[in-house]
CSV table of C-alpha atoms in Angstrom, one decimal:
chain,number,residue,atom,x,y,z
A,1,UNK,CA,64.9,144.2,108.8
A,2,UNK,CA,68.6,143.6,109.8
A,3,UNK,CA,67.6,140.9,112.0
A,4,UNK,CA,65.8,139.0,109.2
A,5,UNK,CA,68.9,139.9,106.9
A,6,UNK,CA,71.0,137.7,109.7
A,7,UNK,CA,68.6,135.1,109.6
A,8,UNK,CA,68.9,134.6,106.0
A,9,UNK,CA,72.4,135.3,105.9
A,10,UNK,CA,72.8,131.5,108.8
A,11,UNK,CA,70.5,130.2,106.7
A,12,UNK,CA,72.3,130.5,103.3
A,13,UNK,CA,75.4,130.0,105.0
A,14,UNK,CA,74.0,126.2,106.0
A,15,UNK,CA,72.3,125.5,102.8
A,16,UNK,CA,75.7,126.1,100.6
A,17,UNK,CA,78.3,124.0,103.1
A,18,UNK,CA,75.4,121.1,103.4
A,19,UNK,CA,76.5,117.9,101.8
A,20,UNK,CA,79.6,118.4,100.8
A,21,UNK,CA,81.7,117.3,103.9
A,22,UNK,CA,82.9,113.5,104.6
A,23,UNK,CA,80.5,111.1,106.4
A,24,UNK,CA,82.4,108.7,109.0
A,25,UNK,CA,81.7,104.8,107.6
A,26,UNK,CA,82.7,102.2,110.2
A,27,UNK,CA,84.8,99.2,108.8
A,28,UNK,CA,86.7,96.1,109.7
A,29,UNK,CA,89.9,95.2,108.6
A,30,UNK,CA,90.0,91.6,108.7
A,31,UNK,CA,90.5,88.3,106.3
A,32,UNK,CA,87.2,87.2,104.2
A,33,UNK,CA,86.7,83.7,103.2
A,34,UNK,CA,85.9,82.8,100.0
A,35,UNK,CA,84.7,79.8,97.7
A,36,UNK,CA,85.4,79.8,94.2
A,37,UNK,CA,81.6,78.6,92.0
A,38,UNK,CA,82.5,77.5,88.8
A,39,UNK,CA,83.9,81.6,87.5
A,40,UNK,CA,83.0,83.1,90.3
A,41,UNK,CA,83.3,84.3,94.3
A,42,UNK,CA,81.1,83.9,96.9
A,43,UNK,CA,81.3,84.5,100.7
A,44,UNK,CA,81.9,81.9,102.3
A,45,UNK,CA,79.0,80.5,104.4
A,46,UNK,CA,80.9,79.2,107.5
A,47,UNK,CA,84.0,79.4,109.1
A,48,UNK,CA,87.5,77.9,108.0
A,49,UNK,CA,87.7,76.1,111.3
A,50,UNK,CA,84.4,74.2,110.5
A,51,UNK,CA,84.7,74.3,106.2
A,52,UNK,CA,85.5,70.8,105.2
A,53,UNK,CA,86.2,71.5,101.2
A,54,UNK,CA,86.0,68.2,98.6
A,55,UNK,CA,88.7,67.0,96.4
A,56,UNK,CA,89.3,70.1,93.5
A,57,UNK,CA,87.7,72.9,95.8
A,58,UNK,CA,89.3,76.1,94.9
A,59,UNK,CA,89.4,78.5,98.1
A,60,UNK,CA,90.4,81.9,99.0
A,61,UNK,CA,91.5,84.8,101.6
A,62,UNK,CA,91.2,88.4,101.3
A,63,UNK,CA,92.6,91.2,104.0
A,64,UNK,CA,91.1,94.1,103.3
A,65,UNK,CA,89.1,97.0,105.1
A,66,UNK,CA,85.4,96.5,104.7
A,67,UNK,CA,82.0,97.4,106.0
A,68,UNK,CA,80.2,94.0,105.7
A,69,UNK,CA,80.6,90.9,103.8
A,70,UNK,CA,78.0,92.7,101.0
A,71,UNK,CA,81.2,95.4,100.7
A,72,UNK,CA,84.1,92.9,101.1
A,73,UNK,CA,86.8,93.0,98.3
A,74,UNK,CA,87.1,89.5,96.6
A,75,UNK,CA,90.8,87.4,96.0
A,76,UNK,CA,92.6,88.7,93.0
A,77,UNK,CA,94.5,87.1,91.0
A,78,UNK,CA,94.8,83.0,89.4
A,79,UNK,CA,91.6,81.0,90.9
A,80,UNK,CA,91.7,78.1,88.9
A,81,UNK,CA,92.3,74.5,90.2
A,82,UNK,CA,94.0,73.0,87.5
A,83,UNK,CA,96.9,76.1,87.6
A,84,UNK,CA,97.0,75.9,90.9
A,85,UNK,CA,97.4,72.4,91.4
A,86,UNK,CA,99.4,71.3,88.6
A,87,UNK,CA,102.5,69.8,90.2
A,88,UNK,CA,100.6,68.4,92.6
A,89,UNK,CA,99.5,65.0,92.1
A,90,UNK,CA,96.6,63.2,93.7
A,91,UNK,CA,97.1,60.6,96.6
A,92,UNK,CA,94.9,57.6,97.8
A,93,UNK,CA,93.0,59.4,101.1
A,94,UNK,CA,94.3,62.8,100.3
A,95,UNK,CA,92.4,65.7,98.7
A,96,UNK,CA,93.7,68.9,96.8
A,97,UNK,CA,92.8,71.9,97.9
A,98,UNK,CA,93.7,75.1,95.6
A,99,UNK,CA,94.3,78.3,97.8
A,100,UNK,CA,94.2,81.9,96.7
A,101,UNK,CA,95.7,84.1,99.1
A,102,UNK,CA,95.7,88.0,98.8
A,103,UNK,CA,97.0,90.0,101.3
A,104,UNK,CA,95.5,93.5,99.9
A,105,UNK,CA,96.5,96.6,99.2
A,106,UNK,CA,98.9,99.1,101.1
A,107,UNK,CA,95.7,101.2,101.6
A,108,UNK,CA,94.1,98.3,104.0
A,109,UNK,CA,97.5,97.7,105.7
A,110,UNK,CA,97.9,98.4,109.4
A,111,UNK,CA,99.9,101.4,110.1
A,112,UNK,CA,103.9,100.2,109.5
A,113,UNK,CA,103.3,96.9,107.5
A,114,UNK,CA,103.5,96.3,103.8
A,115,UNK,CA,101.5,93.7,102.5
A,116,UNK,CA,103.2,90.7,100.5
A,117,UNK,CA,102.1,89.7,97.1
A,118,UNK,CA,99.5,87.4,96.5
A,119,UNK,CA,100.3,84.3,96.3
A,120,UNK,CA,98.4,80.7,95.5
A,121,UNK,CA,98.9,77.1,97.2
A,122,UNK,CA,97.7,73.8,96.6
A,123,UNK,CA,97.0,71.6,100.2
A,124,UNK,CA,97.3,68.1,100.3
A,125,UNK,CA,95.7,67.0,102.9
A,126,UNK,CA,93.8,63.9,105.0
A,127,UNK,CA,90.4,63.8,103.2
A,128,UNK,CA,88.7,64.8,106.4
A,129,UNK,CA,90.6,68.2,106.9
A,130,UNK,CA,89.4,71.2,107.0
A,131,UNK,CA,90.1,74.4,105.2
A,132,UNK,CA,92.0,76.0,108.3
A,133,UNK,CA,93.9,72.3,108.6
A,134,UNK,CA,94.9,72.6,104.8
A,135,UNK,CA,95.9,76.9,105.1
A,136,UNK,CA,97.8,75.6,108.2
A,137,UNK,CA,100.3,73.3,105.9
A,138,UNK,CA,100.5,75.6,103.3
A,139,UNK,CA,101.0,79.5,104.9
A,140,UNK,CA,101.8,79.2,108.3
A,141,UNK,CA,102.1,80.6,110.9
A,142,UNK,CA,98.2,81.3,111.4
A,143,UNK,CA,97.4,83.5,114.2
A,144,UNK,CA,93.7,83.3,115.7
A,145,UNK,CA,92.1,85.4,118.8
A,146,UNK,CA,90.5,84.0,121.7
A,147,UNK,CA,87.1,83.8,119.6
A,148,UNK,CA,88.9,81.5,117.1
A,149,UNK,CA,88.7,84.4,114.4
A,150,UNK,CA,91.5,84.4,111.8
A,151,UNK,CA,93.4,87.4,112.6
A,152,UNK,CA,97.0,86.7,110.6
A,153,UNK,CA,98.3,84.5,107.5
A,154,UNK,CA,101.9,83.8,107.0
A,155,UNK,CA,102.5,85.9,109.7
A,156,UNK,CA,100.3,89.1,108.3
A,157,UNK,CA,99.2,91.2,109.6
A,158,UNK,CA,101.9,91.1,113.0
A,159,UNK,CA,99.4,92.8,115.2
A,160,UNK,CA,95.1,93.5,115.3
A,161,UNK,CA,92.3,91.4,114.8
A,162,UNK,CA,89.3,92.6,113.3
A,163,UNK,CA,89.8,96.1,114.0
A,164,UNK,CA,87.2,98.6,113.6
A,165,UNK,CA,88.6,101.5,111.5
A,166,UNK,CA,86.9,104.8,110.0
A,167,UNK,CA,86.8,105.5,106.3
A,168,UNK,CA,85.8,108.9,104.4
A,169,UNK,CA,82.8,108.7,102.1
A,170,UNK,CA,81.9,111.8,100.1
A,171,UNK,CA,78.3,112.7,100.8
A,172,UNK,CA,77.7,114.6,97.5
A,173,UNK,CA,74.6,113.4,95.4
A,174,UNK,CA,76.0,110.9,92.8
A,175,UNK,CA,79.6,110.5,93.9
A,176,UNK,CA,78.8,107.4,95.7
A,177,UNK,CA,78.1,105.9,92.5
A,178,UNK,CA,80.7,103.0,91.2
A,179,UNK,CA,81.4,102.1,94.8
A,180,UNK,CA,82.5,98.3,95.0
A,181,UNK,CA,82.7,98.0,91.2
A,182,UNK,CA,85.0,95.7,90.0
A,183,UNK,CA,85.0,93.7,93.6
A,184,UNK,CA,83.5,91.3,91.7
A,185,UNK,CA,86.2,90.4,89.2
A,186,UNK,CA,88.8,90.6,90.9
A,187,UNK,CA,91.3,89.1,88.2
A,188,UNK,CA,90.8,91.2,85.2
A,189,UNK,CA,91.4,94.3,87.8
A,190,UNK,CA,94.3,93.3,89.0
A,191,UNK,CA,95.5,93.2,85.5
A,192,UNK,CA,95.0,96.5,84.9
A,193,UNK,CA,95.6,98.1,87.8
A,194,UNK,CA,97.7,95.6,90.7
A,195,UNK,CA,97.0,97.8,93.7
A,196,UNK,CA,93.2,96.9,93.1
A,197,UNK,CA,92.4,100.4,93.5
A,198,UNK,CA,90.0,102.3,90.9
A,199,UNK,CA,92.6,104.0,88.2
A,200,UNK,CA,92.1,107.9,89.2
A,201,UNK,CA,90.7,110.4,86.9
A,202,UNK,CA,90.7,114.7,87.3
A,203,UNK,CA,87.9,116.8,86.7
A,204,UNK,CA,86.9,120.2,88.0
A,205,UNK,CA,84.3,118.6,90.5
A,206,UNK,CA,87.1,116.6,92.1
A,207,UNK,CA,90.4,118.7,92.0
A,208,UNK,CA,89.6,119.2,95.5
A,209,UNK,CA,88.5,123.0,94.8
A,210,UNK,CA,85.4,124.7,96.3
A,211,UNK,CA,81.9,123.5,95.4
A,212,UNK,CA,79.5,125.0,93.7
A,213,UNK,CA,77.1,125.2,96.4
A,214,UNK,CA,80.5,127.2,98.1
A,215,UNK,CA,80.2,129.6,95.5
A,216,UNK,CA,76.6,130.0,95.0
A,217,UNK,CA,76.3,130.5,99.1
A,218,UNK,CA,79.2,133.3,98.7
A,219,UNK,CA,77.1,134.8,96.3
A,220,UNK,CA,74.2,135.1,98.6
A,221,UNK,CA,75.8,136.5,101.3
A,222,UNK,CA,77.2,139.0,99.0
A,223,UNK,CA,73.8,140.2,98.3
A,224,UNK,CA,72.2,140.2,101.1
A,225,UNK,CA,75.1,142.1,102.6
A,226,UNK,CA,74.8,145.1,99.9
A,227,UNK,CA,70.8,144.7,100.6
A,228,UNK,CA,72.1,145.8,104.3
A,229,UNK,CA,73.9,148.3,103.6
A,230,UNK,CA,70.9,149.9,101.0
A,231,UNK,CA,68.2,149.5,103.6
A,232,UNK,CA,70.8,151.1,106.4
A,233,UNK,CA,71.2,154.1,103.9
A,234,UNK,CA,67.6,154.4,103.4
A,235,UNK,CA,66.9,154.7,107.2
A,236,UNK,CA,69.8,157.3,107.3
A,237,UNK,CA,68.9,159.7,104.4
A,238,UNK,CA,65.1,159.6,105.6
């Protein structure tokens, strides 16, 4: 009987601590590429190196940590062409190019550095140029690896390229919820809340307190402890 009390006792032990730990998620912290489509972001389907944008393009960077491009945060802040390119005028074989460049949060910095604000830039460049060609006369220096993969804009970050880094996600039933919301309007969040991180709200399920499955295990083992001690009475008094 005590044996199968010890059994029970591991077992309730597991069941109460199960899913409420973190779960290690492997990310990148790296620069996204990003066309603007009419009011909206999408990923970027190639490269800078190889993007040759038209006349009016709107374009942007993002540094940020992220998993894959599904997860990647999107530019914040003034997209629009006609802002951007105001006091620029247009020039017979030259194109505009509006650039949208965010350099994240102080949560996706590399340890030591401090992102600069975001900023915007309109290229004028030969109408053959590429993307990288127009972010290379507007926010040098550029640093790129050996694979030509963006690693740094205007000099950020100093050091890394790509780096795979581990982030925390809670693996308690609906807590995952929300995740990425808001990456896809990236201008009215930044309004709200500039470090483009979701505003933060209390409650007893996430004051960083026990769980309830903690507590309902503790009260398990309390009982099977006292029914223990009653069956190691029973055996004694018989």
């Amino acid at each position: 009987m005590i044996r199968r009390l010890a059994a029970l006792l591991v077992a309730a032990l597991f069941l109460g601590l199960a899913g409420t730990g973190p779960a290690q998620a492997a990310g990148y912290r790296y620069w996204s590429f990003w066309d603007r489509d009419g009011d909206r972001w999408t990923y970027a389907t190639e490269g800078p190196s190889t993007a040759r944008p038209s006349d009016g393009a709107v374009q942007g960077f993002r540094f940020a940590v992220s998993e894959d491009s599904q997860d990647a945060a999107r530019p914040r802040g003034t997209a629009s062409f006609g802002a951007i390119c105001a006091r620029t005028p247009a020039r017979e074989g030259m194109k505009r190019v509006a650039l949208v460049l965010d350099f994240g949060t102080p949560a996706d910095a590399p340890s030591g550095e401090t992102p600069p604000a975001a900023r915007t830039a309109c290229a004028r460049v030969p109408d053959d140029a590429t993307t990288a060609e127009a972010l290379a006369s507007t926010a040098k220096p550029l640093r790129y690896d050996t694979n030509a993969l963006l690693c740094a804009i205007a000099g950020y970050p100093k050091t890394g390229c790509g780096d795979q880094v581990s982030t925390e996600t809670d693996t308690d039933e609906g807590k995952g919820e929300g995740k990425g919301e808001g990456k896809g309007n990236g201008e009215d969040r930044s309004a709200s809340n500039p470090s483009g991180s979701p505003a933060s709200s209390a409650s007893p399920a996430d004051d960083g307190g026990p769980s309830v499955g903690v507590y309902a295990g503790g009260a398990l083992v309390a009982a099977l402890a006292a029914a223990a001690v009653w069956q190691a009475r029973r055996r004694r008094d018989a």
